[in-house]
């Protein structure tokens, strides 16, 4: 093969490779943009279904202390949380970032990408007293918002039933569960649910069957 033929072959190879490289870059950029938590290593050290079922059964005959904790940016999750609190007679706690977002879109995505959990304004007094903790949040970029991760990392939830609910319109709660579970070990996650509107609350509470 002479020099001219080799040069032609190299041009053909690059003609094939360049579109592949561009396509790969575009796909990577798309998934980084839409799913910033996708490239993190996430752990799941939560309890098994059997362990959760056993814990739930042990709580059914008790007079339970209940907490509804929520993170809300637009007020949607707050409204659902307040209604749940009213229906089950729980205490209410708002999860708030210590500093308000100046650019919520950019900053929240960066937090998820870097697993940078911001400090919170307040803490729950005597978390040990609660048997069941509802945790509500919107789904941002198919993940749990960073303030919720900080909340989970701040307490020992051993022996408590954790019931996550989310209020995002398009994403299912299962998309956010990996980042939710990554924030805390030995979580007993039970009856997690997407609540699109308040009309779904009663049937969900009936499925929980603890109150």
Short mmCIF file of C-alpha atoms in Angstrom, two decimals:
data_model
loop_
_atom_site.label_atom_id
_atom_site.label_comp_id
_atom_site.label_asym_id
_atom_site.label_seq_id
_atom_site.Cartn_x
_atom_site.Cartn_y
_atom_site.Cartn_z
CA UNK A 1 0.00 0.00 0.00
CA UNK A 2 1.53 3.28 -1.06
CA UNK A 3 1.40 6.58 0.77
CA UNK A 4 -1.54 7.93 -1.23
CA UNK A 5 -3.67 4.85 -0.54
CA UNK A 6 -2.88 4.99 3.18
CA UNK A 7 -3.87 8.63 3.24
CA UNK A 8 -7.17 7.85 1.53
CA UNK A 9 -7.88 5.04 3.99
CA UNK A 10 -7.18 7.33 6.94
CA UNK A 11 -9.61 9.86 5.54
CA UNK A 12 -12.27 7.14 5.28
CA UNK A 13 -11.62 6.07 8.87
CA UNK A 14 -11.89 9.62 10.16
CA UNK A 15 -15.00 10.14 8.06
CA UNK A 16 -16.58 7.28 10.03
CA UNK A 17 -15.09 8.13 13.44
CA UNK A 18 -15.91 11.83 13.59
CA UNK A 19 -19.72 11.37 13.50
CA UNK A 20 -19.42 8.61 16.13
CA UNK A 21 -17.37 10.87 18.41
CA UNK A 22 -19.79 13.75 17.95
CA UNK A 23 -22.79 11.49 18.60
CA UNK A 24 -21.18 10.07 21.76
CA UNK A 25 -20.44 13.56 23.05
CA UNK A 26 -24.00 14.73 22.38
CA UNK A 27 -25.48 11.69 24.16
CA UNK A 28 -23.19 12.21 27.16
CA UNK A 29 -24.04 15.91 27.32
CA UNK A 30 -27.76 15.14 27.11
CA UNK A 31 -27.69 12.63 29.96
CA UNK A 32 -25.48 14.88 32.08
CA UNK A 33 -27.98 17.69 31.51
CA UNK A 34 -31.10 15.62 32.21
CA UNK A 35 -29.75 13.14 34.78
CA UNK A 36 -26.91 14.79 36.75
CA UNK A 37 -26.94 12.02 39.39
CA UNK A 38 -26.53 9.31 36.76
CA UNK A 39 -22.73 9.46 36.86
CA UNK A 40 -22.46 9.24 40.64
CA UNK A 41 -21.87 5.97 42.48
CA UNK A 42 -25.01 5.48 44.58
CA UNK A 43 -25.37 3.01 47.44
CA UNK A 44 -28.50 1.32 48.70
CA UNK A 45 -28.14 0.14 52.30
CA UNK A 46 -31.85 0.24 53.04
CA UNK A 47 -33.73 -2.55 54.79
CA UNK A 48 -35.12 -5.44 52.78
CA UNK A 49 -38.84 -5.76 52.07
CA UNK A 50 -39.11 -8.49 54.70
CA UNK A 51 -37.39 -6.34 57.31
CA UNK A 52 -39.63 -3.38 56.50
CA UNK A 53 -42.75 -5.57 56.67
CA UNK A 54 -41.69 -6.87 60.08
CA UNK A 55 -41.11 -3.34 61.38
CA UNK A 56 -44.47 -2.14 60.04
CA UNK A 57 -46.27 -5.05 61.67
CA UNK A 58 -44.63 -4.29 65.01
CA UNK A 59 -45.86 -0.67 64.85
CA UNK A 60 -49.51 -1.44 64.09
CA UNK A 61 -50.54 -1.98 67.69
CA UNK A 62 -48.75 1.12 68.97
CA UNK A 63 -49.79 4.71 69.56
CA UNK A 64 -47.53 6.24 66.92
CA UNK A 65 -45.80 9.60 66.95
CA UNK A 66 -45.91 11.00 63.43
CA UNK A 67 -43.92 13.63 61.56
CA UNK A 68 -44.48 15.06 58.10
CA UNK A 69 -41.28 16.69 56.83
CA UNK A 70 -41.25 18.34 53.44
CA UNK A 71 -39.15 20.40 51.05
CA UNK A 72 -41.16 22.73 48.84
CA UNK A 73 -39.97 25.39 46.40
CA UNK A 74 -43.18 26.44 44.65
CA UNK A 75 -45.63 25.55 47.42
CA UNK A 76 -47.11 22.44 45.79
CA UNK A 77 -45.42 19.95 48.12
CA UNK A 78 -46.22 22.16 51.10
CA UNK A 79 -49.93 21.99 50.32
CA UNK A 80 -49.89 18.19 50.11
CA UNK A 81 -47.80 17.93 53.29
CA UNK A 82 -50.19 20.14 55.24
CA UNK A 83 -53.17 18.05 54.16
CA UNK A 84 -51.44 14.80 55.15
CA UNK A 85 -50.57 16.33 58.52
CA UNK A 86 -54.19 17.34 59.05
CA UNK A 87 -55.55 13.89 58.15
CA UNK A 88 -53.23 11.85 60.38
CA UNK A 89 -52.59 14.31 63.22
CA UNK A 90 -48.84 14.59 62.66
CA UNK A 91 -46.29 17.25 63.49
CA UNK A 92 -45.08 19.31 60.53
CA UNK A 93 -41.53 20.32 59.65
CA UNK A 94 -40.37 22.34 56.66
CA UNK A 95 -36.97 21.43 55.22
CA UNK A 96 -35.36 24.72 54.18
CA UNK A 97 -32.01 25.55 52.69
CA UNK A 98 -29.95 27.85 54.90
CA UNK A 99 -29.52 30.27 52.01
CA UNK A 100 -32.21 30.73 49.39
CA UNK A 101 -31.35 29.79 45.83
CA UNK A 102 -30.31 32.76 43.71
CA UNK A 103 -30.51 30.64 40.55
CA UNK A 104 -32.46 27.53 41.50
CA UNK A 105 -32.07 25.80 38.13
CA UNK A 106 -28.28 26.05 37.96
CA UNK A 107 -27.54 25.70 41.66
CA UNK A 108 -29.83 22.75 42.31
CA UNK A 109 -28.44 20.81 39.34
CA UNK A 110 -24.89 21.51 40.48
CA UNK A 111 -25.73 20.24 43.98
CA UNK A 112 -27.08 16.99 42.56
CA UNK A 113 -24.14 16.55 40.19
CA UNK A 114 -21.53 17.17 42.90
CA UNK A 115 -23.52 15.61 45.75
CA UNK A 116 -23.12 18.93 47.53
CA UNK A 117 -25.73 19.00 50.26
CA UNK A 118 -26.45 22.49 51.53
CA UNK A 119 -26.88 23.42 55.18
CA UNK A 120 -30.42 23.71 56.49
CA UNK A 121 -32.08 26.54 58.41
CA UNK A 122 -33.68 24.46 61.15
CA UNK A 123 -33.52 21.07 62.82
CA UNK A 124 -36.21 18.75 64.15
CA UNK A 125 -36.38 18.87 67.92
CA UNK A 126 -36.23 15.41 69.46
CA UNK A 127 -36.35 13.33 66.28
CA UNK A 128 -36.04 10.25 68.50
CA UNK A 129 -39.68 10.54 69.55
CA UNK A 130 -41.10 9.84 66.08
CA UNK A 131 -42.07 6.38 64.88
CA UNK A 132 -43.15 7.29 61.35
CA UNK A 133 -41.68 10.06 59.21
CA UNK A 134 -43.26 11.16 55.95
CA UNK A 135 -40.77 12.98 53.70
CA UNK A 136 -42.16 14.98 50.80
CA UNK A 137 -40.30 16.66 47.96
CA UNK A 138 -40.44 17.54 44.27
CA UNK A 139 -38.17 15.59 41.92
CA UNK A 140 -35.46 17.75 40.39
CA UNK A 141 -33.49 16.41 37.43
CA UNK A 142 -34.80 12.90 38.18
CA UNK A 143 -33.23 13.01 41.65
CA UNK A 144 -33.87 14.03 45.24
CA UNK A 145 -33.22 17.75 45.91
CA UNK A 146 -30.02 18.30 47.88
CA UNK A 147 -31.75 19.79 50.97
CA UNK A 148 -33.67 16.52 51.38
CA UNK A 149 -30.41 14.58 51.23
CA UNK A 150 -28.99 16.84 53.94
CA UNK A 151 -32.09 16.21 56.06
CA UNK A 152 -31.66 12.44 55.70
CA UNK A 153 -27.98 12.64 56.62
CA UNK A 154 -28.71 14.70 59.73
CA UNK A 155 -30.61 12.13 61.80
CA UNK A 156 -30.61 8.51 62.88
CA UNK A 157 -33.72 6.90 61.38
CA UNK A 158 -33.08 3.44 62.80
CA UNK A 159 -36.35 1.80 63.82
CA UNK A 160 -38.49 4.42 62.09
CA UNK A 161 -40.80 3.87 59.14
CA UNK A 162 -39.92 6.31 56.36
CA UNK A 163 -42.66 7.15 53.85
CA UNK A 164 -41.45 9.27 50.93
CA UNK A 165 -43.87 11.14 48.69
CA UNK A 166 -43.20 13.38 45.75
CA UNK A 167 -45.26 15.94 43.86
CA UNK A 168 -43.52 16.30 40.47
CA UNK A 169 -45.81 16.17 37.48
CA UNK A 170 -43.88 13.95 35.08
CA UNK A 171 -41.30 11.87 36.94
CA UNK A 172 -42.13 8.78 38.96
CA UNK A 173 -40.85 8.59 42.53
CA UNK A 174 -38.78 5.51 41.67
CA UNK A 175 -36.46 7.78 39.66
CA UNK A 176 -35.51 9.67 42.83
CA UNK A 177 -35.32 6.72 45.22
CA UNK A 178 -31.64 5.86 44.41
CA UNK A 179 -30.45 9.33 45.47
CA UNK A 180 -32.86 9.23 48.42
CA UNK A 181 -31.48 5.91 49.70
CA UNK A 182 -27.88 6.98 49.08
CA UNK A 183 -28.18 9.59 51.82
CA UNK A 184 -28.80 7.31 54.79
CA UNK A 185 -28.18 3.71 55.88
CA UNK A 186 -30.77 1.24 57.15
CA UNK A 187 -33.81 3.21 56.00
CA UNK A 188 -37.12 1.36 56.31
CA UNK A 189 -38.79 2.82 53.21
CA UNK A 190 -42.48 1.99 53.01
CA UNK A 191 -45.29 2.78 50.56
CA UNK A 192 -43.45 5.53 48.67
CA UNK A 193 -45.83 7.30 46.32
CA UNK A 194 -46.27 10.04 43.77
CA UNK A 195 -49.11 12.31 44.86
CA UNK A 196 -50.34 14.36 41.92
CA UNK A 197 -53.20 16.00 43.81
CA UNK A 198 -54.93 15.91 47.18
CA UNK A 199 -57.64 13.53 45.97
CA UNK A 200 -55.06 10.71 46.00
CA UNK A 201 -54.13 11.08 49.66
CA UNK A 202 -56.96 9.09 51.28
CA UNK A 203 -56.42 5.95 49.18
CA UNK A 204 -52.68 6.15 49.81
CA UNK A 205 -53.16 6.42 53.58
CA UNK A 206 -55.48 3.42 53.39
CA UNK A 207 -52.72 1.45 51.64
CA UNK A 208 -50.27 2.46 54.36
CA UNK A 209 -52.69 1.00 56.92
CA UNK A 210 -50.99 2.34 60.04
CA UNK A 211 -53.40 4.99 61.30
#
